[in-house]
Amino acid sequence: MTGPARPRRRLKQPREDVMAAAMATIAERGLAELTIAGIGRQVGMSSGHVLYYFGSKDELLLQTLEWSEEQLAAERRRVLGGPSAPRERLDAVIDLYLPDGRRDPRWTLWSEIWNRTTAAEDVLRRQLDLELVWHRDLVALLAEGISRGDFRPLDPERFTVRLRALLDGFGVPLVIGLPGTDRGQTLEHVKEFLDDALTPAPAG
Amino acid sequence: MTGPARPRRRLKQPREDVMAAAMATIAERGLAELTIAGIGRQVGMSSGHVLYYFGSKDELLLQTLEWSEEQLAAERRRVLGGPSAPRERLDAVIDLYLPDGRRDPRWTLWSEIWNRTTAAEDVLRRQLDLELVWHRDLVALLAEGISRGDFRPLDPERFTVRLRALLDGFGVPLVIGLPGTDRGQTLEHVKEFLDDALTPAPAG
DNA sequence: AGAGGAAATTGAGTGGCGTTCAAACTTTCC
DNA sequence: GGAAAGTTTGAACGCCACTCAATTTCCTCT
């Protein structure tokens, strides 16, 4: 076996430092002021060194998003594994999904990465993979709620597509801080939608 | 010397030429390759001259989006003024709303402008104004359908917020060409949503 | 028609950015 | 100890949006 299998744990820490710095800068000052050299300054690296790790700014942004989604996935799993009713867990997952507020770095990264799409097939694939994680968890939760009779019987796959589209559409105004949008009201809107769509017809 | 024998051809509408060139370039080659100098080359202007008209690239993009939305508004008014039933007109408006396909320049501009938002209050206001045009038309159409009994009675204002969020969420994967997304299927999804939400309960 | 001011137009310059790269330094391993 | 591999630097490059002083074209008033 030629397996080097060397853990190279060394690499992990500086990369995470860089990604954490990127997230923090986006949250504090926005994407426009995020520069490679600036990130490097924050973590004590030269700009060249940052690119030695990530190859390009695009790659840095995408990996930062992936890293951020991994962390959120852990939280989501905790919520999903909880004991409460499917509907309560659904509400909690949606609360995790929607942006924290204006300039939420995770959503800002999403939005930026959409734009950079120069048709690179593998990048699109990676974006899709990130979405699928949410998708699958939502589908499973819906299926559980349906089988328990908590939710009206519907196609969980199709409904999840619809729900995610709705959430994405609601999320964007929140991240950019469009006047008149407010997280609380948005959550109410979503809940109203879920009430309309999921609540079983009152049985006679 | 070298004075041009003939006065340079004056562009009748230089600003529109620039905006049209920007839209065309986005559609053909994407936003990444859209440069001020490149646009200028297409319409026979220096880069400095383009900026003389628009002040900055951001301003050029926003004005191009506004211009593009004006044109679409004309089409929308034609559809809305048509004789067909509200539901048919609604479907037609939605067809106009959703992106043409990958790299639809209008949607690409939307997405880009979201990102550039560094909290400039007036820019946000102008984005909001663009959305309100669609919003008001949709609200009116829904109200008409409701009063005619074509649609279930519901709050047209709130429903329009929900519908636009859904459309925005469905639009993004289409513009970026996310694998597995297809305009026809998306339209079906939206129609299914409208059937679920608008169709009056079958009266006994 | 012609002068003179306003508008239009240019292109060279500026600064900042992402990215490259050769060279220098450090660690790893035989 | 020393070569190979990995790490780190910062100067250099090319590209870009944007500025600006200088020039040309247009318009208006007499």
GROMACS .gro file of C-alpha atoms (C1' of nucleotides) in nm:
model
  468
    1MET     CA    1   0.000   0.000   0.000
    2THR     CA    2   0.129   0.339  -0.090
    3GLY     CA    3  -0.114   0.509   0.140
    4PRO     CA    4   0.055   0.807   0.299
    5ALA     CA    5  -0.241   0.847   0.533
    6ARG     CA    6  -0.071   1.127   0.713
    7PRO     CA    7  -0.330   1.321   0.909
    8ARG     CA    8  -0.175   1.657   0.834
    9ARG     CA    9  -0.377   1.804   1.114
   10ARG     CA   10  -0.156   2.100   1.080
   11LEU     CA   11  -0.336   2.217   0.775
   12LYS     CA   12  -0.672   2.216   0.932
   13GLN     CA   13  -0.631   2.491   1.181
   14PRO     CA   14  -0.501   2.773   0.960
   15ARG     CA   15  -0.767   2.700   0.703
   16GLU     CA   16  -1.039   2.729   0.959
   17ASP     CA   17  -0.889   3.049   1.088
   18VAL     CA   18  -0.907   3.194   0.742
   19MET     CA   19  -1.266   3.085   0.691
   20ALA     CA   20  -1.373   3.214   1.028
   21ALA     CA   21  -1.209   3.547   0.953
   22ALA     CA   22  -1.391   3.562   0.621
   23MET     CA   23  -1.725   3.499   0.788
   24ALA     CA   24  -1.659   3.760   1.053
   25THR     CA   25  -1.555   4.022   0.801
   26ILE     CA   26  -1.862   3.962   0.591
   27ALA     CA   27  -2.085   3.993   0.895
   28GLU     CA   28  -1.919   4.311   1.012
   29ARG     CA   29  -1.831   4.495   0.697
   30GLY     CA   30  -1.997   4.315   0.408
   31LEU     CA   31  -1.867   4.131   0.109
   32ALA     CA   32  -1.746   4.438  -0.075
   33GLU     CA   33  -1.471   4.492   0.179
   34LEU     CA   34  -1.361   4.132   0.189
   35THR     CA   35  -1.015   4.109   0.034
   36ILE     CA   36  -0.762   3.832   0.036
   37ALA     CA   37  -0.498   4.059   0.182
   38GLY     CA   38  -0.739   4.179   0.448
   39ILE     CA   39  -0.823   3.828   0.559
   40GLY     CA   40  -0.456   3.746   0.566
   41ARG     CA   41  -0.388   4.045   0.786
   42GLN     CA   42  -0.646   3.924   1.034
   43VAL     CA   43  -0.493   3.582   1.072
   44GLY     CA   44  -0.130   3.681   1.027
   45MET     CA   45  -0.072   3.548   0.679
   46SER     CA   46   0.046   3.705   0.361
   47SER     CA   47  -0.203   3.723   0.078
   48GLY     CA   48   0.001   3.471  -0.113
   49HIS     CA   49  -0.025   3.229   0.171
   50VAL     CA   50  -0.402   3.249   0.185
   51LEU     CA   51  -0.409   3.160  -0.182
   52TYR     CA   52  -0.164   2.881  -0.124
   53TYR     CA   53  -0.434   2.718   0.085
   54PHE     CA   54  -0.737   2.799  -0.122
   55GLY     CA   55  -0.616   2.853  -0.476
   56SER     CA   56  -0.850   3.135  -0.554
   57LYS     CA   57  -1.091   3.370  -0.387
   58ASP     CA   58  -1.386   3.184  -0.539
   59GLU     CA   59  -1.261   2.861  -0.391
   60LEU     CA   60  -1.213   3.028  -0.055
   61LEU     CA   61  -1.569   3.155  -0.058
   62LEU     CA   62  -1.717   2.825  -0.161
   63GLN     CA   63  -1.517   2.629   0.097
   64THR     CA   64  -1.616   2.880   0.362
   65LEU     CA   65  -1.979   2.826   0.273
   66GLU     CA   66  -1.936   2.451   0.284
   67TRP     CA   67  -1.765   2.478   0.620
   68SER     CA   68  -2.040   2.702   0.751
   69GLU     CA   69  -2.307   2.464   0.629
   70GLU     CA   70  -2.136   2.176   0.802
   71GLN     CA   71  -2.161   2.357   1.130
   72LEU     CA   72  -2.525   2.436   1.073
   73ALA     CA   73  -2.592   2.078   0.980
   74ALA     CA   74  -2.479   1.976   1.325
   75GLU     CA   75  -2.727   2.212   1.485
   76ARG     CA   76  -2.997   2.096   1.252
   77ARG     CA   77  -2.938   1.734   1.339
   78ARG     CA   78  -2.974   1.820   1.705
   79VAL     CA   79  -3.307   1.987   1.639
   80LEU     CA   80  -3.430   1.708   1.417
   81GLY     CA   81  -3.337   1.444   1.671
   82GLY     CA   82  -3.534   1.620   1.939
   83PRO     CA   83  -3.847   1.480   2.098
   84SER     CA   84  -4.096   1.746   1.996
   85ALA     CA   85  -4.368   1.708   1.737
   86PRO     CA   86  -4.277   1.724   1.369
   87ARG     CA   87  -4.438   2.061   1.327
   88GLU     CA   88  -4.237   2.211   1.609
   89ARG     CA   89  -3.920   2.064   1.471
   90LEU     CA   90  -4.011   2.195   1.127
   91ASP     CA   91  -4.049   2.544   1.266
   92ALA     CA   92  -3.714   2.513   1.437
   93VAL     CA   93  -3.541   2.397   1.120
   94ILE     CA   94  -3.688   2.688   0.930
   95ASP     CA   95  -3.561   2.922   1.197
   96LEU     CA   96  -3.215   2.782   1.133
   97TYR     CA   97  -3.256   2.804   0.758
   98LEU     CA   98  -3.354   3.167   0.729
   99PRO     CA   99  -3.084   3.432   0.759
  100ASP     CA  100  -3.004   3.567   1.101
  101GLY     CA  101  -3.056   3.913   0.970
  102ARG     CA  102  -2.898   4.163   0.743
  103ARG     CA  103  -2.559   4.053   0.609
  104ASP     CA  104  -2.590   3.704   0.750
  105PRO     CA  105  -2.258   3.573   0.620
  106ARG     CA  106  -2.390   3.234   0.521
  107TRP     CA  107  -2.657   3.384   0.300
  108THR     CA  108  -2.423   3.649   0.171
  109LEU     CA  109  -2.191   3.374   0.057
  110TRP     CA  110  -2.474   3.190  -0.112
  111SER     CA  111  -2.573   3.497  -0.299
  112GLU     CA  112  -2.218   3.576  -0.401
  113ILE     CA  113  -2.154   3.226  -0.521
  114TRP     CA  114  -2.465   3.227  -0.734
  115ASN     CA  115  -2.329   3.527  -0.918
  116ARG     CA  116  -1.983   3.397  -0.974
  117THR     CA  117  -2.126   3.101  -1.154
  118THR     CA  118  -1.934   3.104  -1.476
  119ALA     CA  119  -2.092   2.776  -1.570
  120ALA     CA  120  -1.831   2.568  -1.392
  121GLU     CA  121  -2.008   2.238  -1.375
  122ASP     CA  122  -1.836   2.109  -1.064
  123VAL     CA  123  -1.903   2.427  -0.871
  124LEU     CA  124  -2.272   2.399  -0.950
  125ARG     CA  125  -2.259   2.041  -0.838
  126ARG     CA  126  -2.115   2.145  -0.505
  127GLN     CA  127  -2.382   2.408  -0.461
  128LEU     CA  128  -2.644   2.149  -0.532
  129ASP     CA  129  -2.492   1.913  -0.278
  130LEU     CA  130  -2.521   2.178  -0.011
  131GLU     CA  131  -2.888   2.222  -0.088
  132LEU     CA  132  -2.954   1.852  -0.094
  133VAL     CA  133  -2.853   1.818   0.268
  134TRP     CA  134  -3.132   2.049   0.373
  135HIS     CA  135  -3.365   1.896   0.122
  136ARG     CA  136  -3.327   1.540   0.246
  137ASP     CA  137  -3.371   1.637   0.609
  138LEU     CA  138  -3.687   1.829   0.530
  139VAL     CA  139  -3.829   1.547   0.322
  140ALA     CA  140  -3.771   1.300   0.603
  141LEU     CA  141  -3.930   1.528   0.859
  142LEU     CA  142  -4.234   1.582   0.642
  143ALA     CA  143  -4.270   1.213   0.576
  144GLU     CA  144  -4.263   1.149   0.947
  145GLY     CA  145  -4.528   1.411   1.013
  146ILE     CA  146  -4.746   1.271   0.740
  147SER     CA  147  -4.719   0.915   0.859
  148ARG     CA  148  -4.808   1.027   1.210
  149GLY     CA  149  -5.111   1.205   1.075
  150ASP     CA  150  -4.985   1.542   1.191
  151PHE     CA  151  -4.968   1.668   0.836
  152ARG     CA  152  -5.207   1.637   0.549
  153PRO     CA  153  -5.099   1.359   0.313
  154LEU     CA  154  -4.893   1.510   0.035
  155ASP     CA  155  -4.585   1.434  -0.166
  156PRO     CA  156  -4.303   1.526   0.074
  157GLU     CA  157  -4.053   1.554  -0.207
  158ARG     CA  158  -4.256   1.801  -0.406
  159PHE     CA  159  -4.365   1.992  -0.104
  160THR     CA  160  -4.007   2.036   0.009
  161VAL     CA  161  -3.914   2.181  -0.326
  162ARG     CA  162  -4.194   2.428  -0.283
  163LEU     CA  163  -4.105   2.510   0.073
  164ARG     CA  164  -3.740   2.567  -0.004
  165ALA     CA  165  -3.826   2.797  -0.291
  166LEU     CA  166  -4.046   2.994  -0.055
  167LEU     CA  167  -3.777   3.014   0.209
  168ASP     CA  168  -3.515   3.123  -0.041
  169GLY     CA  169  -3.745   3.391  -0.170
  170PHE     CA  170  -3.816   3.511   0.181
  171GLY     CA  171  -3.453   3.497   0.281
  172VAL     CA  172  -3.309   3.727   0.020
  173PRO     CA  173  -3.491   4.045   0.129
  174LEU     CA  174  -3.383   3.972   0.483
  175VAL     CA  175  -3.013   3.941   0.400
  176ILE     CA  176  -3.002   4.254   0.194
  177GLY     CA  177  -3.207   4.441   0.451
  178LEU     CA  178  -3.477   4.549   0.211
  179PRO     CA  179  -3.688   4.814   0.384
  180GLY     CA  180  -4.010   4.677   0.523
  181THR     CA  181  -3.881   4.327   0.574
  182ASP     CA  182  -3.852   4.189   0.919
  183ARG     CA  183  -3.749   3.847   1.039
  184GLY     CA  184  -4.040   3.803   1.275
  185GLN     CA  185  -4.297   3.887   1.015
  186THR     CA  186  -4.126   3.661   0.767
  187LEU     CA  187  -4.142   3.372   1.011
  188GLU     CA  188  -4.511   3.439   1.059
  189HIS     CA  189  -4.561   3.435   0.686
  190VAL     CA  190  -4.392   3.102   0.658
  191LYS     CA  191  -4.591   2.959   0.945
  192GLU     CA  192  -4.912   3.075   0.788
  193PHE     CA  193  -4.808   2.898   0.472
  194LEU     CA  194  -4.738   2.581   0.664
  195ASP     CA  195  -5.070   2.602   0.844
  196ASP     CA  196  -5.249   2.637   0.513
  197ALA     CA  197  -5.061   2.356   0.349
  198LEU     CA  198  -4.996   2.101   0.619
  199THR     CA  199  -5.286   2.112   0.859
  200PRO     CA  200  -5.505   1.810   0.799
  201ALA     CA  201  -5.861   1.883   0.700
  202PRO     CA  202  -6.079   1.877   1.013
  203ALA     CA  203  -6.207   1.525   1.012
  204GLY     CA  204  -6.579   1.477   1.078
  205MET     CA  205  -0.410   6.698  -3.714
  206THR     CA  206  -0.592   6.390  -3.813
  207GLY     CA  207  -0.912   6.577  -3.757
  208PRO     CA  208  -1.192   6.349  -3.858
  209ALA     CA  209  -1.333   6.466  -4.186
  210ARG     CA  210  -1.679   6.386  -4.065
  211PRO     CA  211  -1.819   6.460  -3.728
  212ARG     CA  212  -1.842   6.151  -3.523
  213ARG     CA  213  -2.179   5.991  -3.554
  214ARG     CA  214  -2.381   6.105  -3.264
  215LEU     CA  215  -2.569   5.832  -3.093
  216LYS     CA  216  -2.930   5.920  -3.071
  217GLN     CA  217  -2.973   5.749  -2.742
  218PRO     CA  218  -2.632   5.673  -2.610
  219ARG     CA  219  -2.756   5.567  -2.272
  220GLU     CA  220  -2.994   5.312  -2.414
  221ASP     CA  221  -2.727   5.179  -2.644
  222VAL     CA  222  -2.503   5.124  -2.346
  223MET     CA  223  -2.772   4.950  -2.146
  224ALA     CA  224  -2.872   4.731  -2.437
  225ALA     CA  225  -2.510   4.632  -2.488
  226ALA     CA  226  -2.479   4.549  -2.120
  227MET     CA  227  -2.785   4.325  -2.135
  228ALA     CA  228  -2.659   4.152  -2.447
  229THR     CA  229  -2.317   4.090  -2.301
  230ILE     CA  230  -2.461   3.945  -1.984
  231ALA     CA  231  -2.685   3.714  -2.183
  232GLU     CA  232  -2.403   3.598  -2.406
  233ARG     CA  233  -2.102   3.589  -2.183
  234GLY     CA  234  -2.221   3.642  -1.828
  235LEU     CA  235  -2.160   3.909  -1.572
  236ALA     CA  236  -1.801   3.816  -1.504
  237GLU     CA  237  -1.698   3.932  -1.847
  238LEU     CA  238  -1.891   4.254  -1.837
  239THR     CA  239  -1.644   4.543  -1.824
  240ILE     CA  240  -1.695   4.912  -1.873
  241ALA     CA  241  -1.435   4.921  -2.146
  242GLY     CA  242  -1.594   4.622  -2.316
  243ILE     CA  243  -1.935   4.781  -2.324
  244GLY     CA  244  -1.779   5.100  -2.455
  245ARG     CA  245  -1.613   4.909  -2.735
  246GLN     CA  246  -1.944   4.763  -2.841
  247VAL     CA  247  -2.113   5.099  -2.873
  248GLY     CA  248  -1.811   5.299  -2.988
  249MET     CA  249  -1.738   5.487  -2.671
  250SER     CA  250  -1.435   5.516  -2.451
  251SER     CA  251  -1.460   5.375  -2.102
  252GLY     CA  252  -1.445   5.724  -1.962
  253HIS     CA  253  -1.743   5.823  -2.168
  254VAL     CA  254  -1.956   5.538  -2.042
  255LEU     CA  255  -1.882   5.653  -1.690
  256TYR     CA  256  -1.957   6.010  -1.786
  257TYR     CA  257  -2.312   5.895  -1.844
  258PHE     CA  258  -2.354   5.657  -1.555
  259GLY     CA  259  -2.111   5.767  -1.289
  260SER     CA  260  -2.020   5.417  -1.178
  261LYS     CA  261  -2.060   5.058  -1.279
  262ASP     CA  262  -2.310   5.000  -1.000
  263GLU     CA  263  -2.521   5.285  -1.125
  264LEU     CA  264  -2.501   5.150  -1.477
  265LEU     CA  265  -2.619   4.810  -1.363
  266LEU     CA  266  -2.904   4.947  -1.157
  267GLN     CA  267  -3.021   5.178  -1.433
  268THR     CA  268  -3.001   4.894  -1.680
  269LEU     CA  269  -3.220   4.686  -1.455
  270GLU     CA  270  -3.468   4.969  -1.418
  271TRP     CA  271  -3.473   5.016  -1.792
  272SER     CA  272  -3.525   4.648  -1.848
  273GLU     CA  273  -3.808   4.637  -1.597
  274GLU     CA  274  -3.977   4.928  -1.770
  275GLN     CA  275  -3.984   4.732  -2.091
  276LEU     CA  276  -4.121   4.428  -1.916
  277ALA     CA  277  -4.383   4.639  -1.746
  278ALA     CA  278  -4.519   4.732  -2.086
  279GLU     CA  279  -4.552   4.368  -2.179
  280ARG     CA  280  -4.710   4.293  -1.847
  281ARG     CA  281  -4.967   4.565  -1.890
  282ARG     CA  282  -5.061   4.420  -2.225
  283VAL     CA  283  -5.113   4.079  -2.069
  284LEU     CA  284  -5.304   4.217  -1.775
  285GLY     CA  285  -5.530   4.423  -1.997
  286GLY     CA  286  -5.623   4.116  -2.199
  287PRO     CA  287  -5.967   3.962  -2.205
  288SER     CA  288  -5.885   3.620  -2.064
  289ALA     CA  289  -5.979   3.493  -1.721
  290PRO     CA  290  -5.774   3.608  -1.420
  291ARG     CA  291  -5.613   3.273  -1.377
  292GLU     CA  292  -5.493   3.267  -1.735
  293ARG     CA  293  -5.358   3.617  -1.701
  294LEU     CA  294  -5.190   3.520  -1.376
  295ASP     CA  295  -5.016   3.232  -1.547
  296ALA     CA  296  -4.903   3.466  -1.823
  297VAL     CA  297  -4.765   3.720  -1.576
  298ILE     CA  298  -4.575   3.448  -1.398
  299ASP     CA  299  -4.431   3.337  -1.727
  300LEU     CA  300  -4.302   3.690  -1.774
  301TYR     CA  301  -4.172   3.707  -1.420
  302LEU     CA  302  -3.959   3.396  -1.418
  303PRO     CA  303  -3.620   3.405  -1.590
  304ASP     CA  304  -3.604   3.314  -1.956
  305GLY     CA  305  -3.340   3.062  -1.874
  306ARG     CA  306  -2.983   3.043  -1.768
  307ARG     CA  307  -2.811   3.382  -1.754
  308ASP     CA  308  -3.132   3.572  -1.812
  309PRO     CA  309  -2.982   3.922  -1.795
  310ARG     CA  310  -3.265   4.075  -1.597
  311TRP     CA  311  -3.232   3.817  -1.323
  312THR     CA  312  -2.856   3.827  -1.337
  313LEU     CA  313  -2.873   4.198  -1.273
  314TRP     CA  314  -3.109   4.147  -0.983
  315SER     CA  315  -2.878   3.900  -0.827
  316GLU     CA  316  -2.573   4.116  -0.879
  317ILE     CA  317  -2.739   4.421  -0.735
  318TRP     CA  318  -2.845   4.233  -0.425
  319ASN     CA  319  -2.482   4.158  -0.358
  320ARG     CA  320  -2.347   4.503  -0.416
  321THR     CA  321  -2.584   4.644  -0.162
  322THR     CA  322  -2.354   4.793   0.095
  323ALA     CA  323  -2.648   4.936   0.281
  324ALA     CA  324  -2.695   5.235   0.053
  325GLU     CA  325  -3.040   5.338   0.159
  326ASP     CA  326  -3.146   5.497  -0.167
  327VAL     CA  327  -3.033   5.199  -0.374
  328LEU     CA  328  -3.244   4.970  -0.158
  329ARG     CA  329  -3.533   5.204  -0.206
  330ARG     CA  330  -3.497   5.181  -0.581
  331GLN     CA  331  -3.484   4.802  -0.565
  332LEU     CA  332  -3.797   4.806  -0.358
  333ASP     CA  333  -3.971   5.032  -0.607
  334LEU     CA  334  -3.898   4.786  -0.885
  335GLU     CA  335  -4.055   4.508  -0.686
  336LEU     CA  336  -4.357   4.711  -0.593
  337VAL     CA  337  -4.455   4.747  -0.956
  338TRP     CA  338  -4.494   4.372  -0.987
  339HIS     CA  339  -4.650   4.351  -0.646
  340ARG     CA  340  -4.926   4.599  -0.714
  341ASP     CA  341  -5.018   4.442  -1.045
  342LEU     CA  342  -5.039   4.099  -0.889
  343VAL     CA  343  -5.248   4.223  -0.598
  344ALA     CA  344  -5.495   4.385  -0.836
  345LEU     CA  345  -5.519   4.074  -1.049
  346LEU     CA  346  -5.581   3.855  -0.747
  347ALA     CA  347  -5.843   4.093  -0.612
  348GLU     CA  348  -6.021   4.078  -0.944
  349GLY     CA  349  -6.014   3.701  -0.949
  350ILE     CA  350  -6.143   3.685  -0.595
  351SER     CA  351  -6.427   3.925  -0.655
  352ARG     CA  352  -6.530   3.728  -0.962
  353GLY     CA  353  -6.533   3.414  -0.755
  354ASP     CA  354  -6.258   3.256  -0.965
  355PHE     CA  355  -6.028   3.242  -0.666
  356ARG     CA  356  -6.083   3.140  -0.312
  357PRO     CA  357  -6.131   3.443  -0.091
  358LEU     CA  358  -5.798   3.536   0.064
  359ASP     CA  359  -5.595   3.842   0.146
  360PRO     CA  360  -5.451   3.939  -0.193
  361GLU     CA  361  -5.176   4.147  -0.034
  362ARG     CA  362  -5.048   3.867   0.182
  363PHE     CA  363  -5.088   3.608  -0.085
  364THR     CA  364  -4.887   3.817  -0.329
  365VAL     CA  365  -4.602   3.840  -0.080
  366ARG     CA  366  -4.608   3.465  -0.056
  367LEU     CA  367  -4.630   3.414  -0.429
  368ARG     CA  368  -4.343   3.650  -0.505
  369ALA     CA  369  -4.123   3.480  -0.250
  370LEU     CA  370  -4.199   3.149  -0.415
  371LEU     CA  371  -4.125   3.284  -0.760
  372ASP     CA  372  -3.799   3.440  -0.648
  373GLY     CA  373  -3.696   3.115  -0.490
  374PHE     CA  374  -3.781   2.924  -0.804
  375GLY     CA  375  -3.614   3.178  -1.027
  376VAL     CA  376  -3.267   3.166  -0.880
  377PRO     CA  377  -3.188   2.803  -0.966
  378LEU     CA  378  -3.308   2.870  -1.318
  379VAL     CA  379  -3.080   3.171  -1.373
  380ILE     CA  380  -2.774   3.000  -1.242
  381GLY     CA  381  -2.857   2.684  -1.431
  382LEU     CA  382  -2.849   2.457  -1.131
  383PRO     CA  383  -2.849   2.099  -1.252
  384GLY     CA  384  -3.189   1.939  -1.239
  385THR     CA  385  -3.383   2.258  -1.274
  386ASP     CA  386  -3.594   2.315  -1.577
  387ARG     CA  387  -3.820   2.601  -1.667
  388GLY     CA  388  -4.112   2.384  -1.769
  389GLN     CA  389  -4.107   2.185  -1.449
  390THR     CA  390  -4.076   2.502  -1.248
  391LEU     CA  391  -4.383   2.646  -1.417
  392GLU     CA  392  -4.569   2.327  -1.336
  393HIS     CA  393  -4.465   2.358  -0.974
  394VAL     CA  394  -4.594   2.711  -0.956
  395LYS     CA  395  -4.921   2.617  -1.123
  396GLU     CA  396  -4.968   2.335  -0.880
  397PHE     CA  397  -4.916   2.581  -0.598
  398LEU     CA  398  -5.173   2.815  -0.747
  399ASP     CA  399  -5.421   2.532  -0.792
  400ASP     CA  400  -5.380   2.435  -0.430
  401ALA     CA  401  -5.409   2.788  -0.303
  402LEU     CA  402  -5.654   2.963  -0.532
  403THR     CA  403  -5.905   2.708  -0.648
  404PRO     CA  404  -6.231   2.761  -0.462
  405ALA     CA  405  -6.348   2.469  -0.255
  406PRO     CA  406  -6.579   2.252  -0.463
  407ALA     CA  407  -6.921   2.377  -0.366
  408GLY     CA  408  -7.179   2.107  -0.295
  409DA     C1'  409  -2.232   8.408  -3.913
  410DG     C1'  410  -1.940   8.397  -3.539
  411DA     C1'  411  -1.808   8.404  -3.068
  412DG     C1'  412  -1.826   8.185  -2.646
  413DG     C1'  413  -1.993   7.890  -2.307
  414DA     C1'  414  -2.182   7.427  -2.221
  415DA     C1'  415  -2.182   6.961  -2.320
  416DA     C1'  416  -1.951   6.566  -2.492
  417DT     C1'  417  -1.546   6.283  -2.548
  418DT     C1'  418  -1.096   6.114  -2.503
  419DG     C1'  419  -0.717   5.847  -2.317
  420DA     C1'  420  -0.350   5.851  -2.014
  421DG     C1'  421  -0.304   5.803  -1.528
  422DT     C1'  422  -0.417   5.606  -1.039
  423DG     C1'  423  -0.494   5.281  -0.702
  424DG     C1'  424  -0.664   4.852  -0.566
  425DC     C1'  425  -0.752   4.398  -0.651
  426DG     C1'  426  -0.671   3.878  -0.733
  427DT     C1'  427  -0.329   3.603  -0.878
  428DT     C1'  428   0.156   3.417  -0.996
  429DC     C1'  429   0.603   3.293  -0.887
  430DA     C1'  430   1.079   3.240  -0.770
  431DA     C1'  431   1.314   3.233  -0.380
  432DA     C1'  432   1.371   3.148   0.118
  433DC     C1'  433   1.257   2.910   0.510
  434DT     C1'  434   1.090   2.492   0.786
  435DT     C1'  435   0.966   2.029   0.862
  436DT     C1'  436   0.992   1.541   0.767
  437DC     C1'  437   1.216   1.132   0.700
  438DC     C1'  438   1.587   0.814   0.549
  439DG     C1'  439   2.319   1.524   0.799
  440DG     C1'  440   2.089   1.620   0.409
  441DA     C1'  441   1.756   1.577   0.042
  442DA     C1'  442   1.279   1.610  -0.052
  443DA     C1'  443   0.855   1.795   0.050
  444DG     C1'  444   0.584   2.134   0.248
  445DT     C1'  445   0.527   2.624   0.389
  446DT     C1'  446   0.571   3.124   0.361
  447DT     C1'  447   0.688   3.551   0.172
  448DG     C1'  448   0.649   3.972  -0.097
  449DA     C1'  449   0.752   4.169  -0.521
  450DA     C1'  450   0.565   4.171  -0.980
  451DC     C1'  451   0.178   4.131  -1.327
  452DG     C1'  452  -0.237   4.221  -1.550
  453DC     C1'  453  -0.685   4.373  -1.511
  454DC     C1'  454  -1.026   4.659  -1.361
  455DA     C1'  455  -1.321   5.073  -1.218
  456DC     C1'  456  -1.264   5.521  -1.181
  457DT     C1'  457  -1.049   6.025  -1.225
  458DC     C1'  458  -0.923   6.415  -1.470
  459DA     C1'  459  -0.712   6.765  -1.758
  460DA     C1'  460  -0.730   6.855  -2.220
  461DT     C1'  461  -0.973   6.863  -2.650
  462DT     C1'  462  -1.358   6.858  -2.966
  463DT     C1'  463  -1.838   6.931  -3.081
  464DC     C1'  464  -2.273   7.152  -3.013
  465DC     C1'  465  -2.586   7.524  -2.900
  466DT     C1'  466  -2.729   7.986  -2.825
  467DC     C1'  467  -2.728   8.467  -2.848
  468DT     C1'  468  -2.631   8.867  -3.092
   0.00000   0.00000   0.00000
